[in-house]
CSV table of C-alpha atoms in Angstrom, one decimal:
chain,number,residue,atom,x,y,z
A,1,UNK,CA,-5.6,-7.8,-22.6
A,2,UNK,CA,-6.9,-10.5,-20.3
A,3,UNK,CA,-4.4,-12.8,-18.2
A,4,UNK,CA,-4.8,-16.2,-16.7
A,5,UNK,CA,-2.4,-16.7,-13.8
A,6,UNK,CA,-1.2,-20.4,-13.4
A,7,UNK,CA,-0.7,-20.7,-9.7
A,8,UNK,CA,2.5,-22.5,-9.0
A,9,UNK,CA,2.2,-26.0,-7.7
A,10,UNK,CA,4.1,-26.7,-4.2
A,11,UNK,CA,6.1,-29.6,-5.6
A,12,UNK,CA,7.3,-30.8,-8.8
A,13,UNK,CA,7.5,-34.3,-10.0
A,14,UNK,CA,10.9,-35.8,-11.1
A,15,UNK,CA,9.8,-35.6,-14.8
A,16,UNK,CA,9.0,-31.9,-14.4
A,17,UNK,CA,12.2,-31.0,-12.8
A,18,UNK,CA,14.4,-33.0,-15.6
A,19,UNK,CA,12.5,-30.7,-18.3
A,20,UNK,CA,13.9,-27.6,-16.4
A,21,UNK,CA,16.9,-25.7,-17.8
A,22,UNK,CA,19.9,-25.2,-15.5
A,23,UNK,CA,18.9,-21.7,-15.0
A,24,UNK,CA,15.4,-22.5,-13.8
A,25,UNK,CA,16.8,-25.1,-11.5
A,26,UNK,CA,19.1,-22.4,-10.0
A,27,UNK,CA,16.1,-20.1,-9.6
A,28,UNK,CA,14.2,-22.9,-7.8
A,29,UNK,CA,17.0,-23.5,-5.4
A,30,UNK,CA,17.3,-20.0,-4.7
A,31,UNK,CA,13.6,-19.6,-4.1
A,32,UNK,CA,13.6,-22.8,-1.9
A,33,UNK,CA,16.5,-21.7,0.3
A,34,UNK,CA,15.0,-18.0,0.9
A,35,UNK,CA,11.6,-19.7,1.6
A,36,UNK,CA,13.3,-22.1,4.2
A,37,UNK,CA,15.3,-19.2,5.9
A,38,UNK,CA,11.8,-17.6,6.4
A,39,UNK,CA,10.1,-20.6,7.7
A,40,UNK,CA,13.2,-21.0,10.4
A,41,UNK,CA,12.5,-17.5,11.4
A,42,UNK,CA,8.8,-18.0,11.9
A,43,UNK,CA,9.4,-21.4,13.8
A,44,UNK,CA,11.8,-19.5,16.1
A,45,UNK,CA,9.4,-16.9,16.9
A,46,UNK,CA,6.8,-19.5,17.5
A,47,UNK,CA,9.1,-21.4,20.0
A,48,UNK,CA,9.9,-18.2,21.7
A,49,UNK,CA,6.2,-17.4,22.0
A,50,UNK,CA,5.7,-20.9,23.5
A,51,UNK,CA,8.4,-20.4,25.9
A,52,UNK,CA,6.9,-17.1,27.2
A,53,UNK,CA,3.8,-18.6,27.6
A,54,UNK,CA,5.1,-21.6,29.4
A,55,UNK,CA,6.9,-19.2,31.8
A,56,UNK,CA,3.9,-17.0,32.4
A,57,UNK,CA,0.7,-17.8,33.8
A,58,UNK,CA,-1.2,-20.9,32.2
A,59,UNK,CA,-3.8,-19.9,29.7
A,60,UNK,CA,-7.4,-20.6,30.9
A,61,UNK,CA,-9.5,-22.8,28.5
A,62,UNK,CA,-12.6,-21.1,27.2
A,63,UNK,CA,-15.7,-22.6,25.5
A,64,UNK,CA,-15.9,-21.9,21.6
A,65,UNK,CA,-18.0,-18.8,21.0
A,66,UNK,CA,-21.5,-19.9,19.5
A,67,UNK,CA,-21.7,-17.5,16.5
A,68,UNK,CA,-24.9,-19.2,15.5
A,69,UNK,CA,-26.6,-17.5,18.3
A,70,UNK,CA,-25.1,-14.0,17.2
A,71,UNK,CA,-26.7,-11.2,14.7
A,72,UNK,CA,-24.5,-9.7,12.3
A,73,UNK,CA,-24.3,-6.5,10.4
A,74,UNK,CA,-22.3,-5.4,7.5
A,75,UNK,CA,-20.0,-2.4,8.2
A,76,UNK,CA,-17.0,-0.2,7.0
A,77,UNK,CA,-14.3,-0.1,9.5
A,78,UNK,CA,-11.7,2.9,9.2
A,79,UNK,CA,-8.4,2.6,11.0
A,80,UNK,CA,-4.9,4.0,10.7
A,81,UNK,CA,-1.5,2.3,11.1
A,82,UNK,CA,2.3,3.0,10.8
A,83,UNK,CA,3.6,0.2,8.5
A,84,UNK,CA,7.5,1.1,9.0
A,85,UNK,CA,8.1,-2.1,10.8
A,86,UNK,CA,5.6,-4.3,9.1
A,87,UNK,CA,5.8,-6.5,6.1
A,88,UNK,CA,3.0,-4.7,4.0
A,89,UNK,CA,-0.8,-4.6,4.6
A,90,UNK,CA,-1.8,-8.1,2.9
A,91,UNK,CA,-1.5,-11.3,4.9
A,92,UNK,CA,1.4,-13.5,3.8
A,93,UNK,CA,1.9,-17.3,4.1
A,94,UNK,CA,5.7,-16.8,5.3
A,95,UNK,CA,5.2,-13.9,7.7
A,96,UNK,CA,2.8,-12.8,10.7
A,97,UNK,CA,4.1,-9.2,10.6
A,98,UNK,CA,1.6,-7.7,8.5
A,99,UNK,CA,-1.4,-5.4,9.1
A,100,UNK,CA,-3.9,-7.7,7.8
A,101,UNK,CA,-2.6,-10.6,10.2
A,102,UNK,CA,-2.8,-8.4,13.4
A,103,UNK,CA,-6.3,-7.1,12.3
A,104,UNK,CA,-7.8,-10.5,11.9
A,105,UNK,CA,-6.1,-11.9,15.1
A,106,UNK,CA,-7.8,-8.9,16.8
A,107,UNK,CA,-11.1,-9.5,15.2
A,108,UNK,CA,-11.3,-13.3,16.0
A,109,UNK,CA,-9.9,-12.6,19.6
A,110,UNK,CA,-12.9,-10.2,20.5
A,111,UNK,CA,-15.3,-12.6,18.8
A,112,UNK,CA,-16.4,-10.2,16.3
A,113,UNK,CA,-15.9,-12.5,13.4
A,114,UNK,CA,-15.4,-16.4,13.1
A,115,UNK,CA,-13.2,-16.5,10.3
A,116,UNK,CA,-12.0,-14.4,7.4
A,117,UNK,CA,-13.6,-16.7,5.0
A,118,UNK,CA,-17.2,-16.1,6.4
A,119,UNK,CA,-16.8,-12.4,7.3
A,120,UNK,CA,-17.6,-11.0,3.6
A,121,UNK,CA,-14.2,-9.2,3.8
A,122,UNK,CA,-12.9,-6.4,1.1
A,123,UNK,CA,-10.2,-4.2,1.7
A,124,UNK,CA,-9.8,-0.8,0.2
A,125,UNK,CA,-6.3,-1.0,-0.8
A,126,UNK,CA,-3.1,-2.8,-0.2
A,127,UNK,CA,0.2,-1.2,1.0
A,128,UNK,CA,3.5,-2.7,0.5
A,129,UNK,CA,6.5,-3.2,3.2
A,130,UNK,CA,7.0,-0.1,4.8
A,131,UNK,CA,4.0,2.1,3.9
A,132,UNK,CA,1.7,3.5,6.3
A,133,UNK,CA,-2.0,4.5,6.0
A,134,UNK,CA,-4.2,7.2,7.8
A,135,UNK,CA,-7.5,6.2,6.1
A,136,UNK,CA,-7.5,2.6,5.3
A,137,UNK,CA,-10.9,1.1,5.1
A,138,UNK,CA,-12.3,-2.5,5.2
A,139,UNK,CA,-15.6,-3.8,4.6
A,140,UNK,CA,-16.8,-7.1,6.7
A,141,UNK,CA,-19.7,-8.6,8.5
A,142,UNK,CA,-19.4,-8.5,12.4
A,143,UNK,CA,-21.3,-9.8,15.4
A,144,UNK,CA,-24.3,-7.3,16.4
A,145,UNK,CA,-26.4,-6.9,19.5
A,146,UNK,CA,-29.4,-6.3,17.5
A,147,UNK,CA,-31.6,-8.1,14.7
A,148,UNK,CA,-31.0,-6.9,11.3
A,149,UNK,CA,-34.4,-5.0,11.2
A,150,UNK,CA,-33.5,-3.1,14.3
A,151,UNK,CA,-29.7,-2.4,13.4
A,152,UNK,CA,-30.2,1.2,11.8
A,153,UNK,CA,-32.3,2.6,14.7
A,154,UNK,CA,-30.6,5.5,16.2
A,155,UNK,CA,-30.6,4.3,19.8
A,156,UNK,CA,-29.4,0.9,18.7
A,157,UNK,CA,-26.3,2.6,16.7
A,158,UNK,CA,-25.5,4.3,20.0
A,159,UNK,CA,-25.7,1.1,22.0
A,160,UNK,CA,-24.2,-1.2,19.6
A,161,UNK,CA,-21.0,-3.0,20.4
A,162,UNK,CA,-18.0,-0.5,20.8
A,163,UNK,CA,-16.3,-2.1,18.0
A,164,UNK,CA,-13.2,0.4,18.0
A,165,UNK,CA,-12.6,0.2,21.7
A,166,UNK,CA,-12.8,-3.6,21.6
A,167,UNK,CA,-10.2,-4.0,18.7
A,168,UNK,CA,-7.8,-1.3,20.0
A,169,UNK,CA,-7.4,-3.2,23.4
A,170,UNK,CA,-5.9,-6.0,21.5
A,171,UNK,CA,-4.1,-4.4,18.4
A,172,UNK,CA,-0.6,-3.3,18.6
A,173,UNK,CA,0.1,0.4,19.3
A,174,UNK,CA,1.0,1.1,15.6
A,175,UNK,CA,-2.5,0.1,14.5
A,176,UNK,CA,-5.8,1.8,15.7
A,177,UNK,CA,-9.4,1.9,14.6
A,178,UNK,CA,-10.9,5.0,14.3
A,179,UNK,CA,-14.7,4.8,13.3
A,180,UNK,CA,-17.2,2.5,11.9
A,181,UNK,CA,-19.9,2.9,9.5
A,182,UNK,CA,-23.3,0.7,9.5
A,183,UNK,CA,-24.0,-0.5,6.0
A,184,UNK,CA,-27.6,-1.1,4.5
A,185,UNK,CA,-26.4,-2.9,1.5
A,186,UNK,CA,-24.4,-6.2,2.2
A,187,UNK,CA,-22.8,-6.0,-1.1
A,188,UNK,CA,-21.1,-2.8,-0.4
A,189,UNK,CA,-17.5,-3.2,-0.8
A,190,UNK,CA,-14.5,-1.2,0.5
A,191,UNK,CA,-12.6,-2.4,-2.6
A,192,UNK,CA,-15.0,-2.1,-5.7
A,193,UNK,CA,-17.0,0.9,-4.3
A,194,UNK,CA,-14.1,3.2,-3.6
A,195,UNK,CA,-14.2,5.9,-6.2
A,196,UNK,CA,-10.8,7.7,-5.2
A,197,UNK,CA,-7.7,7.2,-3.2
A,198,UNK,CA,-5.1,9.8,-2.1
A,199,UNK,CA,-1.5,9.3,-1.3
A,200,UNK,CA,0.8,11.4,0.5
A,201,UNK,CA,4.7,11.1,0.1
A,202,UNK,CA,6.5,13.2,2.7
A,203,UNK,CA,9.9,14.5,2.2
A,204,UNK,CA,12.4,17.2,3.2
A,205,UNK,CA,12.8,20.3,1.1
A,206,UNK,CA,16.8,20.1,1.1
A,207,UNK,CA,18.2,21.7,-1.9
A,208,UNK,CA,15.3,20.8,-4.2
A,209,UNK,CA,13.9,23.1,-6.8
A,210,UNK,CA,10.2,22.7,-5.9
A,211,UNK,CA,9.0,24.8,-8.8
A,212,UNK,CA,10.6,22.2,-11.4
A,213,UNK,CA,9.3,19.4,-9.7
A,214,UNK,CA,5.7,21.0,-9.7
A,215,UNK,CA,6.1,21.6,-13.5
A,216,UNK,CA,7.1,18.0,-13.9
A,217,UNK,CA,4.3,16.6,-12.0
A,218,UNK,CA,1.6,18.3,-14.0
A,219,UNK,CA,2.7,16.1,-16.9
A,220,UNK,CA,1.1,13.2,-14.9
A,221,UNK,CA,-2.5,14.6,-14.4
A,222,UNK,CA,-4.8,12.4,-16.7
A,223,UNK,CA,-4.9,8.9,-18.1
A,224,UNK,CA,-1.4,7.7,-19.2
A,225,UNK,CA,0.6,4.4,-19.7
A,226,UNK,CA,2.6,4.2,-16.5
A,227,UNK,CA,4.6,1.2,-17.3
A,228,UNK,CA,8.0,3.3,-17.0
A,229,UNK,CA,6.7,4.5,-13.7
A,230,UNK,CA,6.1,1.6,-11.8
A,231,UNK,CA,7.2,-2.0,-11.3
A,232,UNK,CA,5.6,-4.2,-13.8
A,233,UNK,CA,3.9,-7.5,-12.3
A,234,UNK,CA,3.2,-9.3,-15.3
A,235,UNK,CA,3.9,-12.6,-13.4
A,236,UNK,CA,0.8,-12.0,-11.4
A,237,UNK,CA,-1.2,-11.2,-14.6
A,238,UNK,CA,-1.1,-7.2,-15.0
A,239,UNK,CA,-0.5,-6.4,-18.6
A,240,UNK,CA,-2.3,-3.2,-18.8
A,241,UNK,CA,-0.6,-0.1,-17.2
A,242,UNK,CA,-3.2,2.6,-18.0
A,243,UNK,CA,-4.2,4.6,-15.1
A,244,UNK,CA,-5.5,8.0,-14.4
A,245,UNK,CA,-4.3,10.5,-11.9
A,246,UNK,CA,-6.9,13.1,-11.3
A,247,UNK,CA,-4.8,15.6,-9.2
A,248,UNK,CA,-1.4,16.1,-8.1
A,249,UNK,CA,0.4,18.6,-6.0
A,250,UNK,CA,3.3,19.5,-3.7
A,251,UNK,CA,2.6,21.4,-0.6
A,252,UNK,CA,4.4,22.5,2.7
A,253,UNK,CA,3.7,20.3,5.7
A,254,UNK,CA,5.9,21.8,8.6
A,255,UNK,CA,8.4,24.4,8.7
A,256,UNK,CA,11.8,24.3,10.7
A,257,UNK,CA,13.5,27.9,10.7
A,258,UNK,CA,15.8,27.0,13.2
A,259,UNK,CA,18.2,25.0,10.9
A,260,UNK,CA,19.9,26.3,7.8
A,261,UNK,CA,17.0,28.4,6.3
A,262,UNK,CA,14.4,26.2,5.0
A,263,UNK,CA,16.2,22.9,3.9
A,264,UNK,CA,14.8,21.1,6.9
A,265,UNK,CA,11.1,22.2,5.9
A,266,UNK,CA,8.9,19.1,5.3
A,267,UNK,CA,6.9,18.8,2.0
A,268,UNK,CA,4.6,16.3,0.7
A,269,UNK,CA,3.7,15.1,-2.8
A,270,UNK,CA,-0.1,14.4,-3.0
A,271,UNK,CA,-1.9,12.2,-5.8
A,272,UNK,CA,-5.5,11.3,-6.1
A,273,UNK,CA,-6.8,8.6,-8.6
A,274,UNK,CA,-9.1,5.6,-8.5
A,275,UNK,CA,-6.3,3.0,-8.8
A,276,UNK,CA,-2.4,2.8,-8.7
A,277,UNK,CA,0.0,0.3,-10.0
A,278,UNK,CA,2.6,-1.6,-8.0
A,279,UNK,CA,5.4,0.9,-6.6
A,280,UNK,CA,3.9,3.6,-8.9
A,281,UNK,CA,4.1,6.5,-6.3
A,282,UNK,CA,7.6,5.7,-5.3
A,283,UNK,CA,8.9,5.6,-8.9
A,284,UNK,CA,7.1,9.0,-9.6
A,285,UNK,CA,8.7,10.3,-6.5
A,286,UNK,CA,12.1,8.9,-7.7
A,287,UNK,CA,11.9,10.7,-11.0
A,288,UNK,CA,10.7,13.9,-9.3
A,289,UNK,CA,13.5,13.9,-6.9
A,290,UNK,CA,15.9,14.0,-9.9
A,291,UNK,CA,14.1,16.8,-11.4
A,292,UNK,CA,14.2,18.7,-8.3
A,293,UNK,CA,17.9,18.0,-7.9
A,294,UNK,CA,18.5,19.5,-11.3
A,295,UNK,CA,19.9,16.2,-12.7
A,296,UNK,CA,16.9,15.9,-15.1
A,297,UNK,CA,14.6,18.4,-17.2
A,298,UNK,CA,11.0,18.6,-16.0
A,299,UNK,CA,10.0,17.2,-19.4
A,300,UNK,CA,11.5,13.7,-18.6
A,301,UNK,CA,8.1,12.7,-17.2
A,302,UNK,CA,6.7,13.5,-20.5
A,303,UNK,CA,9.1,11.5,-22.3
A,304,UNK,CA,8.8,8.4,-19.9
A,305,UNK,CA,4.9,8.6,-20.4
A,306,UNK,CA,5.5,8.3,-24.0
A,307,UNK,CA,5.7,4.7,-24.4
A,308,UNK,CA,5.8,4.5,-28.3
A,309,UNK,CA,9.1,6.4,-28.1
A,310,UNK,CA,10.3,4.8,-24.8
A,311,UNK,CA,8.6,1.4,-24.7
A,312,UNK,CA,11.3,0.0,-22.2
A,313,UNK,CA,11.8,1.4,-18.6
A,314,UNK,CA,15.2,3.0,-17.9
A,315,UNK,CA,16.9,1.5,-14.9
A,316,UNK,CA,16.8,3.6,-11.8
A,317,UNK,CA,16.2,3.3,-8.1
A,318,UNK,CA,12.7,3.7,-6.3
A,319,UNK,CA,12.2,6.3,-3.6
A,320,UNK,CA,12.0,5.1,0.1
A,321,UNK,CA,8.9,3.5,1.4
A,322,UNK,CA,8.9,5.1,4.9
A,323,UNK,CA,7.4,8.4,3.8
A,324,UNK,CA,4.5,6.8,2.0
A,325,UNK,CA,1.0,7.3,3.3
A,326,UNK,CA,-2.4,6.0,2.0
A,327,UNK,CA,-3.9,9.5,3.4
A,328,UNK,CA,-7.7,9.3,2.3
A,329,UNK,CA,-10.3,7.4,0.5
A,330,UNK,CA,-13.7,8.3,-1.0
A,331,UNK,CA,-16.5,6.1,-1.6
A,332,UNK,CA,-19.5,5.8,-4.1
A,333,UNK,CA,-22.9,6.7,-2.9
A,334,UNK,CA,-24.3,3.4,-4.3
A,335,UNK,CA,-22.8,0.2,-4.8
A,336,UNK,CA,-21.7,-0.9,-8.3
A,337,UNK,CA,-21.2,2.9,-9.5
A,338,UNK,CA,-17.4,2.4,-9.9
A,339,UNK,CA,-18.1,-0.6,-12.1
A,340,UNK,CA,-20.4,1.2,-14.5
A,341,UNK,CA,-23.4,-0.7,-13.5
A,342,UNK,CA,-26.8,0.8,-13.2
A,343,UNK,CA,-27.9,1.5,-9.8
A,344,UNK,CA,-31.3,2.0,-8.5
A,345,UNK,CA,-32.3,5.5,-7.4
A,346,UNK,CA,-33.2,6.5,-3.6
A,347,UNK,CA,-31.2,6.9,-0.7
A,348,UNK,CA,-27.4,6.4,-0.4
A,349,UNK,CA,-25.9,3.1,0.8
A,350,UNK,CA,-23.4,5.3,2.9
A,351,UNK,CA,-24.3,7.0,6.3
A,352,UNK,CA,-22.1,8.9,8.8
A,353,UNK,CA,-19.0,7.4,10.2
A,354,UNK,CA,-19.8,6.8,14.1
A,355,UNK,CA,-16.9,8.0,16.4
A,356,UNK,CA,-17.1,7.8,20.2
A,357,UNK,CA,-15.3,10.7,22.2
A,358,UNK,CA,-13.7,8.3,24.7
A,359,UNK,CA,-12.3,6.1,22.1
A,360,UNK,CA,-11.3,9.3,20.1
A,361,UNK,CA,-9.5,10.8,23.1
A,362,UNK,CA,-7.8,7.5,24.1
A,363,UNK,CA,-6.5,7.0,20.4
A,364,UNK,CA,-5.4,10.7,20.2
A,365,UNK,CA,-3.5,10.0,23.6
A,366,UNK,CA,-1.7,6.7,22.2
A,367,UNK,CA,-0.8,8.6,19.1
A,368,UNK,CA,0.7,11.4,21.0
A,369,UNK,CA,2.9,8.7,22.9
A,370,UNK,CA,4.4,7.3,19.7
A,371,UNK,CA,4.9,11.2,18.6
A,372,UNK,CA,6.7,11.8,21.8
A,373,UNK,CA,9.0,8.9,21.3
A,374,UNK,CA,9.9,9.8,17.6
A,375,UNK,CA,10.0,13.5,18.3
A,376,UNK,CA,12.4,13.1,20.9
A,377,UNK,CA,14.9,11.2,18.7
A,378,UNK,CA,14.3,14.0,16.1
A,379,UNK,CA,15.0,16.7,18.6
A,380,UNK,CA,18.0,15.0,19.9
A,381,UNK,CA,19.4,14.7,16.2
A,382,UNK,CA,18.4,18.2,15.5
A,383,UNK,CA,20.4,19.6,18.3
A,384,UNK,CA,23.5,17.7,17.1
A,385,UNK,CA,23.1,19.1,13.6
A,386,UNK,CA,22.9,22.7,15.0
A,387,UNK,CA,26.1,22.2,16.8
A,388,UNK,CA,27.8,20.7,13.8
A,389,UNK,CA,26.5,23.4,11.5
A,390,UNK,CA,28.1,26.0,13.7
A,391,UNK,CA,31.4,24.2,14.0
A,392,UNK,CA,31.5,23.8,10.0
A,393,UNK,CA,30.8,27.7,9.6
A,394,UNK,CA,33.4,28.6,12.3
A,395,UNK,CA,36.3,26.4,11.1
A,396,UNK,CA,35.6,26.4,7.5
A,397,UNK,CA,34.5,29.9,6.6
A,398,UNK,CA,33.0,29.9,3.2
A,399,UNK,CA,32.3,26.2,3.0
A,400,UNK,CA,29.2,25.4,1.1
A,401,UNK,CA,26.1,24.3,3.1
A,402,UNK,CA,25.3,20.5,3.3
A,403,UNK,CA,21.7,20.0,2.2
A,404,UNK,CA,21.5,16.2,1.3
A,405,UNK,CA,18.1,15.6,3.1
A,406,UNK,CA,16.0,14.8,0.0
A,407,UNK,CA,18.9,13.1,-1.9
A,408,UNK,CA,19.1,10.3,0.8
A,409,UNK,CA,15.5,9.3,0.1
A,410,UNK,CA,16.3,7.4,-3.1
A,411,UNK,CA,17.4,4.0,-2.6
A,412,UNK,CA,20.4,2.4,-4.1
A,413,UNK,CA,24.1,3.4,-4.6
A,414,UNK,CA,24.6,6.9,-5.9
A,415,UNK,CA,27.4,6.9,-8.7
A,416,UNK,CA,30.0,9.7,-9.0
A,417,UNK,CA,29.0,10.6,-12.5
A,418,UNK,CA,25.2,10.9,-13.2
A,419,UNK,CA,23.8,9.1,-16.3
A,420,UNK,CA,20.6,10.7,-17.6
A,421,UNK,CA,17.5,8.5,-17.4
A,422,UNK,CA,17.0,8.3,-21.1
A,423,UNK,CA,20.5,7.1,-21.8
A,424,UNK,CA,20.4,4.2,-19.3
A,425,UNK,CA,20.3,0.6,-19.7
A,426,UNK,CA,16.6,-0.5,-20.3
A,427,UNK,CA,14.3,-3.0,-18.7
A,428,UNK,CA,12.7,-5.8,-20.6
A,429,UNK,CA,9.6,-4.6,-22.8
A,430,UNK,CA,6.2,-5.6,-21.8
A,431,UNK,CA,5.9,-7.9,-24.8
A,432,UNK,CA,9.2,-9.7,-23.8
A,433,UNK,CA,8.0,-10.3,-20.1
A,434,UNK,CA,4.8,-11.5,-21.2
A,435,UNK,CA,6.4,-13.9,-23.5
A,436,UNK,CA,8.9,-15.0,-20.7
A,437,UNK,CA,6.0,-15.6,-18.1
A,438,UNK,CA,4.1,-17.6,-20.8
A,439,UNK,CA,7.0,-19.8,-21.5
A,440,UNK,CA,7.4,-20.4,-18.0
A,441,UNK,CA,3.7,-21.3,-17.8
A,442,UNK,CA,2.9,-18.7,-15.2
A,443,UNK,CA,0.3,-17.0,-17.4
A,444,UNK,CA,-1.7,-18.1,-20.4
A,445,UNK,CA,-2.2,-15.9,-23.4
A,446,UNK,CA,-5.1,-16.4,-25.8
A,447,UNK,CA,-5.9,-14.2,-28.7
A,448,UNK,CA,-9.6,-13.4,-29.3
A,449,UNK,CA,-11.3,-12.0,-32.6
A,450,UNK,CA,-12.7,-8.6,-32.5
A,451,UNK,CA,-15.1,-9.5,-35.4
A,452,UNK,CA,-13.1,-6.9,-37.5
A,453,UNK,CA,-14.8,-8.3,-40.7
A,454,UNK,CA,-18.2,-7.3,-39.4
A,455,UNK,CA,-17.3,-4.0,-37.8
A,456,UNK,CA,-15.0,-3.0,-41.1
A,457,UNK,CA,-12.3,-2.3,-38.7
A,458,UNK,CA,-8.4,-2.7,-39.9
A,459,UNK,CA,-7.3,-3.3,-36.2
A,460,UNK,CA,-5.7,-6.3,-35.4
A,461,UNK,CA,-7.2,-9.1,-33.2
A,462,UNK,CA,-6.7,-8.3,-29.5
A,463,UNK,CA,-4.5,-10.6,-27.1
A,464,UNK,CA,-6.5,-11.6,-24.0
A,465,UNK,CA,-4.7,-12.6,-20.8
A,466,UNK,CA,-7.1,-13.3,-18.1
A,467,UNK,CA,-6.1,-12.4,-14.4
A,468,UNK,CA,-6.9,-15.1,-11.6
A,469,UNK,CA,-5.1,-14.1,-8.5
A,470,UNK,CA,-6.1,-12.1,-5.7
A,471,UNK,CA,-2.8,-10.2,-5.6
A,472,UNK,CA,-3.2,-8.9,-9.2
A,473,UNK,CA,-6.9,-8.0,-8.5
A,474,UNK,CA,-5.8,-5.6,-5.5
A,475,UNK,CA,-2.8,-4.2,-7.5
A,476,UNK,CA,-5.4,-3.0,-10.2
A,477,UNK,CA,-7.8,-1.7,-7.7
A,478,UNK,CA,-5.5,-0.2,-5.2
A,479,UNK,CA,-2.3,0.2,-4.0
A,480,UNK,CA,-0.1,0.0,-4.0
A,481,UNK,CA,-0.3,-1.6,-4.6
A,482,UNK,CA,1.1,0.2,-4.4
A,483,UNK,CA,2.0,1.2,-3.8
A,484,UNK,CA,2.3,1.4,-3.5
């Protein structure tokens, strides 16, 4: 299918408003009220920032940086971030609390780029609100000390601008650059030339049946239609939900034998694939948790992947965003390989990541500081739990142990009586959603002939919906959407 997304106009004429139904007007009012609340919050933050500036030292006026006198080089930049307190990776019009906003603010502050629009920028993947990344990669053009013909010289690589140190001095403590890679090909893209992305979802063992979860997870390997295991984003042009998971496994991360056997051990689900749908990993994890709790049979995943028998997604809550991490990314040796394009032979477009010991040591020290803060809190809670466990055992002999750690990862209200997934109320079908957004003029659906008469095929002509937004493109190629 091919989807064309019609961008919403910022304002409607009186005639357009008169054509809207009562329900559409109510939806529009709700959207405007929500947007107004967000704008008030941003204005309040800006006013507070101005007050702090006015009360502090006066800012010095600097001459504009003359980028016309500078050389540029194309690089890959690797960094990590803890996204728990951010509104996601991608920049947003109504929020400054995104990873991308802070990254571009830092790039411009240290004069590595003039603007996002002129930086030849691409991101490996986008993560949603609350999601973190250990191996996020972007590609862009940055300022260089050396002319293009001298940039790959070994000595010049050693003496190049210390990109990571420059950025880390002005980035928030939850965001740190780790390394950069010099690129020969200016067309190499962190997004289109990424061949695989690996996500990890961390969770406590609790009372979960890990063996049953592993059995259920094996059904996910390979190419499937994941419409029942993601959040469908038809309004942004996504109408194909076939994706491929190359590998999936559940592994132990950290053991804690001091508390109630192994129920406090930390585990993680690891998935590797080229592209993920919006909230795909969190939906998969939600279903696997139900299997681990014994509420669903391992075969429920197989049933959900059978979209002919189950074309509509049953209603269920996603797993929490906090434990999700974009853990690793692997890239093509030559640009264009992931799109099936023919590439010329010869040396790889990739080189080694450039790390500096001083920068790496400082980053480790900064991360140890964050670990200290969170570990101290964890230790305090753990000591409280040890005391309460002992009181429960002493005062109420024979009482069953409490192992609700993993159950609390699922969002939403838990009902007293559990209803199996396949017996629950269903969401709208994909076809109904396409029709809905087409009526609202959010997307345009066209039908193109497959030349059946020429080929002799009895297959009907295919629907084509053309995608035209950056958000859709990034969901299709990463994360996250995912996921994110």
